[in-house]
Amino acid sequence: MDVDGPPASAPPAAPFFSADALAAAKATALRTIADDDLPFENDLLRDPYSVRAWVRYLEHKLGAVTLGRAPRSHLALLYERAVRTLPGSYKLWKAYLDWSRTGLRSVADPHARDAEATRLHGCYARALLTLHKMPRLWTDYLGVLTKELPHRVGLIREAFDAALRALPTTQHPRVWDLYLPWAEGVGGPLAAHVHKRHLKLEPKQHYAYIKLLLDLGDYNGAATQLMRAISTSTDSGGKSSYDLFDKLCTVAVQHPDALTAVSVDDILRAGIRRFPQHAAPFWTALARYWLAAGRIERARNVFEEALRAVVTLRDFTQLFDAYLEVEEQVVAAHLETLGAAKKAAKRAKKAGDAAALAAATTARDAAQVDVDLRLTRLDRLMAARPVLVNDVLLRQNPHNVLEWIKRASLVPAHEVEQTYQRALATVHPKQATGGMDELWTAYAGYHETQRGDRDAARAVFEHAVKRTTEYKTVGELVNVWTAYADFELRAGNVAAARDLLGRACSIPAAGAATIDFRDTRVPAHRRLCKSLALWSYCVDLEECFGTRDTVVAAYDAMLALKIATPQVVVNYALYLEAHDYYEDAFKVYERGIDAFKWPVALDLWTVYLAKFMRRYALDVDVSAVLSGEELGEPAPQSGVHLERLRDLFEQAVADCPAQHARALYVPYAAVELQHGQVRRAMRVLDRACRAAPRDARRHLYAHAVHVATTHFGLVAARDVYERALPQLPDKAAAATCLEFAALELRLGEVDRARAVFAHGAALADPRGMPKYWTAWHAFEVQYGNEDTFKEMLRVKRSVQAQFNTEVNYIAAQLASAKQRHKDAAERAEKAKKDEEEKRLAFVPSGAGDGDGEEEDEGVTEVAQKQVPAAVFGKVAERAKAEAAKSAKQEEEEGAMARLAKKRKI
């Protein structure tokens, strides 16, 4: 902003020069005025305090100087007149100073350049007397001083200080951006002092000051500043607290004697406390600090303390390697001392000096003892590594059961029991990594195997099974009980093992009905009575050492508690069968079937029926029986057993789901065929056909046809076919019509066969089932006449037209047309590529004649284009919806109903 001078009536500003100098200046100014300057001079006479008039005059004079009509001194004199008249105008001073700086850059002579720079310095000094609040003038002034007068350090520093005093605090960063680089370039105490002053404005800028102090060798000051930076936890240099601590440790270790204001030991231990996850560098630095001070025992104590304090394997590895390296260096140094002592003893012995020999021998023996001591210490350190690693892992997680067990195998024998007791006192069951059962079992195994004290091992197991609240899961408690029982079995106390399992499987007084095994809120010891693993172990033990009554009681308890699986039911029945209690085994199967739902019950029924048939010689080969193979005379059996088997089959199929009906009805029919009555077998197969899903009925009807044909003749199969056709899907019904027609032909019933063909024609799409129409065509050729053949063709056209008008067929045709179009496009592309390859590979001899008389003649294929989907509009969507609806209705209706519906259409 321009600061215009006082108004015309106001007194002029105080002069910068004496009266004589002003008079001389006026005379010189009058000589510099040219004729074309007179209009501007007149404007100034009218209003000497107008900045605009002075600017126009200066621009005019600048143009004259540029064109060479006036010297530069005239323009300089005019600038001086302007700034003397208006000393508070920022615009005039800025233009004057910028013009002067431009002229300074064009001066090549060093002496002249130095003189011009001094003059420019004076101009800036005069300008800043009134414009000391303008930061741009200060930055330009400081730039000129640092660039043109770098040797005048005192002047430059005073200028920087004056700028900081004159400008407000918000403008100080612009000055410091110039001040700090200049101070660093000067270096020495000046730079340190400037940076220290800058910290008052920017307390976070520690790191640049620290680097400067380190470069200057002021390690004590650098350490002090590092501690301050760490305490503030911020730094503009992008350094984290860990980096600053690491730098501080480096300074403390490399220059310990230079630090007087801080303690190296305190610094490094503070870093250890602050960064426990990265403590290894600090511990190593502390040990090396004491090594540099010549206090090796203190360094060794630091290493020992560090190895027992770190919490990560990474830190432990670094510390252990550093410790090992130090010990090896110590051993190497003592070996050198021992070698020197031996050489001294040899020299004394050779010289015959008894006193020197005695002293050398004493020194050699002492060095040998010292070397042996160091080697022993090194061996002990290497041997202690696994235990130290285990310490680190346990410090990471004191509830790690596996590490406690491993520790028991690492410590000396007299500390094993104490280790187990510490583990049991330390590990919290809810936070344990691993199961408490492993810890208790290992503790008892230690007494059993290593100490041979079975009573102590038994006491441990008793203590383990009584502390029921220490187990997170039922499985842990089960493992303890089973390990306890295994221990008693190894000791030969079978009765004690059985009693133990009886205690474990005992049902609480409140009853087991209220206990939910999967409810984790219920304590593990209360859910123990419903543990399948525990009961299975108990049953195995009873089967090996108990009686039939105890085994049966155990299995019955499992069934009563509802924890038995189908395999447990089968095992129970097999046990009874092995002891010839077949009826009891059959009752077990029935109890298991009542306990489980379908489809699990199907497996039990299958096993139960097979066992029953084998027991009473009623077993059959289902595939052989239904295929009509000769099986010989069945073994004699009681009619009661057959009736019981029938009753079992009836119970099995009573509530059997449709998808499992075939697995039960087919063996039922096979039993009736071999051991019962054929008519019963036919009724069973008929029931199976009605109970099975529609897509599985055709095979059952095929079995029924085979049985009827084998035992009652071909005519009996007609009823089966007639019952089958309404119950089968379209394709299956059409295939069955072919078989039915073949049967009628075998009976010589041509008309009935033709009627069957006509009946199934409505179900067979000529494009989807060409085999059906081929068979009818062959039939009419062989047995028909012209009328019947025409009727067959008419029916075929009618059926084909009917399928063409159905929406599902339209959708299928659209998909087929798309695929054909895609295939045609691929073939055309392939043919084009082949043609191009042929043209590149061979050029005919007559090419290029240009007569054009011979041309290839061939059939031009008309390219097919796919009909766009937009042509169909909503018709295609409606067709898809009607197709889905009709398909669902066809699945619900029988073949006869669908045929009648189509005939009405």
mmCIF file with all atom_site columns, N, CA, C and O in Angstrom, residues 440 458-469 471 477 480-482 484 500 503 525 528:
data_model
loop_
_atom_site.group_PDB
_atom_site.id
_atom_site.type_symbol
_atom_site.label_atom_id
_atom_site.label_alt_id
_atom_site.label_comp_id
_atom_site.label_asym_id
_atom_site.label_entity_id
_atom_site.label_seq_id
_atom_site.pdbx_PDB_ins_code
_atom_site.Cartn_x
_atom_site.Cartn_y
_atom_site.Cartn_z
_atom_site.occupancy
_atom_site.B_iso_or_equiv
_atom_site.pdbx_formal_charge
_atom_site.auth_seq_id
_atom_site.auth_comp_id
_atom_site.auth_asym_id
_atom_site.auth_atom_id
_atom_site.pdbx_PDB_model_num
ATOM 1  N N  . TRP A 1 440 ? -1.302  -81.526 33.900 1.00 0.00 ? 440 TRP A N  1
ATOM 2  C CA . TRP A 1 440 ? -1.494  -82.505 34.973 1.00 0.00 ? 440 TRP A CA 1
ATOM 3  C C  . TRP A 1 440 ? -0.973  -83.882 34.566 1.00 0.00 ? 440 TRP A C  1
ATOM 4  O O  . TRP A 1 440 ? -0.337  -84.583 35.374 1.00 0.00 ? 440 TRP A O  1
ATOM 5  N N  . ARG A 1 458 ? -0.435  -91.043 41.650 1.00 0.00 ? 458 ARG A N  1
ATOM 6  C CA . ARG A 1 458 ? -1.861  -91.203 41.952 1.00 0.00 ? 458 ARG A CA 1
ATOM 7  C C  . ARG A 1 458 ? -2.389  -89.990 42.703 1.00 0.00 ? 458 ARG A C  1
ATOM 8  O O  . ARG A 1 458 ? -3.521  -89.526 42.473 1.00 0.00 ? 458 ARG A O  1
ATOM 9  N N  . ALA A 1 459 ? -1.567  -89.474 43.601 1.00 0.00 ? 459 ALA A N  1
ATOM 10 C CA . ALA A 1 459 ? -1.982  -88.270 44.336 1.00 0.00 ? 459 ALA A CA 1
ATOM 11 C C  . ALA A 1 459 ? -2.149  -87.075 43.389 1.00 0.00 ? 459 ALA A C  1
ATOM 12 O O  . ALA A 1 459 ? -3.079  -86.270 43.542 1.00 0.00 ? 459 ALA A O  1
ATOM 13 N N  . VAL A 1 460 ? -1.273  -86.964 42.401 1.00 0.00 ? 460 VAL A N  1
ATOM 14 C CA . VAL A 1 460 ? -1.402  -85.884 41.421 1.00 0.00 ? 460 VAL A CA 1
ATOM 15 C C  . VAL A 1 460 ? -2.689  -86.029 40.632 1.00 0.00 ? 460 VAL A C  1
ATOM 16 O O  . VAL A 1 460 ? -3.429  -85.058 40.414 1.00 0.00 ? 460 VAL A O  1
ATOM 17 N N  . PHE A 1 461 ? -2.988  -87.251 40.190 1.00 0.00 ? 461 PHE A N  1
ATOM 18 C CA . PHE A 1 461 ? -4.223  -87.463 39.428 1.00 0.00 ? 461 PHE A CA 1
ATOM 19 C C  . PHE A 1 461 ? -5.452  -87.171 40.282 1.00 0.00 ? 461 PHE A C  1
ATOM 20 O O  . PHE A 1 461 ? -6.430  -86.569 39.801 1.00 0.00 ? 461 PHE A O  1
ATOM 21 N N  . GLU A 1 462 ? -5.422  -87.594 41.558 1.00 0.00 ? 462 GLU A N  1
ATOM 22 C CA . GLU A 1 462 ? -6.554  -87.306 42.425 1.00 0.00 ? 462 GLU A CA 1
ATOM 23 C C  . GLU A 1 462 ? -6.748  -85.802 42.591 1.00 0.00 ? 462 GLU A C  1
ATOM 24 O O  . GLU A 1 462 ? -7.874  -85.299 42.575 1.00 0.00 ? 462 GLU A O  1
ATOM 25 N N  . HIS A 1 463 ? -5.635  -85.118 42.756 1.00 0.00 ? 463 HIS A N  1
ATOM 26 C CA . HIS A 1 463 ? -5.724  -83.657 42.871 1.00 0.00 ? 463 HIS A CA 1
ATOM 27 C C  . HIS A 1 463 ? -6.278  -83.054 41.582 1.00 0.00 ? 463 HIS A C  1
ATOM 28 O O  . HIS A 1 463 ? -7.037  -82.074 41.615 1.00 0.00 ? 463 HIS A O  1
ATOM 29 N N  . ALA A 1 464 ? -5.891  -83.625 40.428 1.00 0.00 ? 464 ALA A N  1
ATOM 30 C CA . ALA A 1 464 ? -6.330  -83.083 39.145 1.00 0.00 ? 464 ALA A CA 1
ATOM 31 C C  . ALA A 1 464 ? -7.828  -83.275 38.941 1.00 0.00 ? 464 ALA A C  1
ATOM 32 O O  . ALA A 1 464 ? -8.523  -82.364 38.463 1.00 0.00 ? 464 ALA A O  1
ATOM 33 N N  . VAL A 1 465 ? -8.366  -84.450 39.277 1.00 0.00 ? 465 VAL A N  1
ATOM 34 C CA . VAL A 1 465 ? -9.788  -84.693 39.035 1.00 0.00 ? 465 VAL A CA 1
ATOM 35 C C  . VAL A 1 465 ? -10.664 -83.980 40.052 1.00 0.00 ? 465 VAL A C  1
ATOM 36 O O  . VAL A 1 465 ? -11.862 -83.791 39.811 1.00 0.00 ? 465 VAL A O  1
ATOM 37 N N  . LYS A 1 466 ? -10.092 -83.560 41.169 1.00 0.00 ? 466 LYS A N  1
ATOM 38 C CA . LYS A 1 466 ? -10.888 -82.838 42.155 1.00 0.00 ? 466 LYS A CA 1
ATOM 39 C C  . LYS A 1 466 ? -10.951 -81.349 41.853 1.00 0.00 ? 466 LYS A C  1
ATOM 40 O O  . LYS A 1 466 ? -11.915 -80.680 42.219 1.00 0.00 ? 466 LYS A O  1
ATOM 41 N N  . ARG A 1 467 ? -9.916  -80.820 41.175 1.00 0.00 ? 467 ARG A N  1
ATOM 42 C CA . ARG A 1 467 ? -9.917  -79.389 40.828 1.00 0.00 ? 467 ARG A CA 1
ATOM 43 C C  . ARG A 1 467 ? -10.686 -79.205 39.517 1.00 0.00 ? 467 ARG A C  1
ATOM 44 O O  . ARG A 1 467 ? -10.133 -78.891 38.460 1.00 0.00 ? 467 ARG A O  1
ATOM 45 N N  . THR A 1 468 ? -11.978 -79.444 39.617 1.00 0.00 ? 468 THR A N  1
ATOM 46 C CA . THR A 1 468 ? -12.820 -79.480 38.413 1.00 0.00 ? 468 THR A CA 1
ATOM 47 C C  . THR A 1 468 ? -13.051 -78.104 37.804 1.00 0.00 ? 468 THR A C  1
ATOM 48 O O  . THR A 1 468 ? -13.438 -77.996 36.641 1.00 0.00 ? 468 THR A O  1
ATOM 49 N N  . THR A 1 469 ? -12.818 -77.062 38.568 1.00 0.00 ? 469 THR A N  1
ATOM 50 C CA . THR A 1 469 ? -13.077 -75.718 38.035 1.00 0.00 ? 469 THR A CA 1
ATOM 51 C C  . THR A 1 469 ? -11.933 -75.194 37.183 1.00 0.00 ? 469 THR A C  1
ATOM 52 O O  . THR A 1 469 ? -12.020 -74.082 36.655 1.00 0.00 ? 469 THR A O  1
ATOM 53 N N  . TYR A 1 471 ? -10.814 -76.379 34.313 1.00 0.00 ? 471 TYR A N  1
ATOM 54 C CA . TYR A 1 471 ? -10.854 -76.882 32.940 1.00 0.00 ? 471 TYR A CA 1
ATOM 55 C C  . TYR A 1 471 ? -11.846 -76.060 32.123 1.00 0.00 ? 471 TYR A C  1
ATOM 56 O O  . TYR A 1 471 ? -12.989 -75.825 32.545 1.00 0.00 ? 471 TYR A O  1
ATOM 57 N N  . LEU A 1 477 ? -11.189 -82.331 30.918 1.00 0.00 ? 477 LEU A N  1
ATOM 58 C CA . LEU A 1 477 ? -11.477 -83.159 32.093 1.00 0.00 ? 477 LEU A CA 1
ATOM 59 C C  . LEU A 1 477 ? -11.571 -84.634 31.715 1.00 0.00 ? 477 LEU A C  1
ATOM 60 O O  . LEU A 1 477 ? -11.105 -85.515 32.474 1.00 0.00 ? 477 LEU A O  1
ATOM 61 N N  . VAL A 1 480 ? -8.102  -86.084 31.489 1.00 0.00 ? 480 VAL A N  1
ATOM 62 C CA . VAL A 1 480 ? -7.505  -86.369 32.802 1.00 0.00 ? 480 VAL A CA 1
ATOM 63 C C  . VAL A 1 480 ? -8.025  -87.690 33.352 1.00 0.00 ? 480 VAL A C  1
ATOM 64 O O  . VAL A 1 480 ? -7.250  -88.534 33.839 1.00 0.00 ? 480 VAL A O  1
ATOM 65 N N  . TRP A 1 481 ? -9.336  -87.894 33.262 1.00 0.00 ? 481 TRP A N  1
ATOM 66 C CA . TRP A 1 481 ? -9.908  -89.147 33.778 1.00 0.00 ? 481 TRP A CA 1
ATOM 67 C C  . TRP A 1 481 ? -9.385  -90.362 33.000 1.00 0.00 ? 481 TRP A C  1
ATOM 68 O O  . TRP A 1 481 ? -9.039  -91.392 33.597 1.00 0.00 ? 481 TRP A O  1
ATOM 69 N N  . THR A 1 482 ? -9.330  -90.256 31.708 1.00 0.00 ? 482 THR A N  1
ATOM 70 C CA . THR A 1 482 ? -8.841  -91.394 30.918 1.00 0.00 ? 482 THR A CA 1
ATOM 71 C C  . THR A 1 482 ? -7.356  -91.640 31.159 1.00 0.00 ? 482 THR A C  1
ATOM 72 O O  . THR A 1 482 ? -6.905  -92.796 31.199 1.00 0.00 ? 482 THR A O  1
ATOM 73 N N  . TYR A 1 484 ? -5.846  -91.016 33.950 1.00 0.00 ? 484 TYR A N  1
ATOM 74 C CA . TYR A 1 484 ? -5.827  -91.643 35.275 1.00 0.00 ? 484 TYR A CA 1
ATOM 75 C C  . TYR A 1 484 ? -6.156  -93.132 35.161 1.00 0.00 ? 484 TYR A C  1
ATOM 76 O O  . TYR A 1 484 ? -5.478  -93.988 35.770 1.00 0.00 ? 484 TYR A O  1
ATOM 77 N N  . LEU A 1 500 ? -12.739 -95.892 38.834 1.00 0.00 ? 500 LEU A N  1
ATOM 78 C CA . LEU A 1 500 ? -12.500 -94.501 38.443 1.00 0.00 ? 500 LEU A CA 1
ATOM 79 C C  . LEU A 1 500 ? -13.495 -94.044 37.381 1.00 0.00 ? 500 LEU A C  1
ATOM 80 O O  . LEU A 1 500 ? -14.088 -92.962 37.475 1.00 0.00 ? 500 LEU A O  1
ATOM 81 N N  . ARG A 1 503 ? -16.828 -93.470 38.804 1.00 0.00 ? 503 ARG A N  1
ATOM 82 C CA . ARG A 1 503 ? -16.919 -92.157 39.446 1.00 0.00 ? 503 ARG A CA 1
ATOM 83 C C  . ARG A 1 503 ? -17.087 -91.045 38.408 1.00 0.00 ? 503 ARG A C  1
ATOM 84 O O  . ARG A 1 503 ? -17.876 -90.116 38.600 1.00 0.00 ? 503 ARG A O  1
ATOM 85 N N  . HIS A 1 525 ? -17.400 -80.090 34.886 1.00 0.00 ? 525 HIS A N  1
ATOM 86 C CA . HIS A 1 525 ? -17.590 -81.316 35.676 1.00 0.00 ? 525 HIS A CA 1
ATOM 87 C C  . HIS A 1 525 ? -19.051 -81.731 35.736 1.00 0.00 ? 525 HIS A C  1
ATOM 88 O O  . HIS A 1 525 ? -19.356 -82.915 35.940 1.00 0.00 ? 525 HIS A O  1
ATOM 89 N N  . LEU A 1 528 ? -19.810 -83.589 32.464 1.00 0.00 ? 528 LEU A N  1
ATOM 90 C CA . LEU A 1 528 ? -18.956 -84.754 32.220 1.00 0.00 ? 528 LEU A CA 1
ATOM 91 C C  . LEU A 1 528 ? -19.766 -86.029 32.004 1.00 0.00 ? 528 LEU A C  1
ATOM 92 O O  . LEU A 1 528 ? -19.373 -86.897 31.218 1.00 0.00 ? 528 LEU A O  1
#
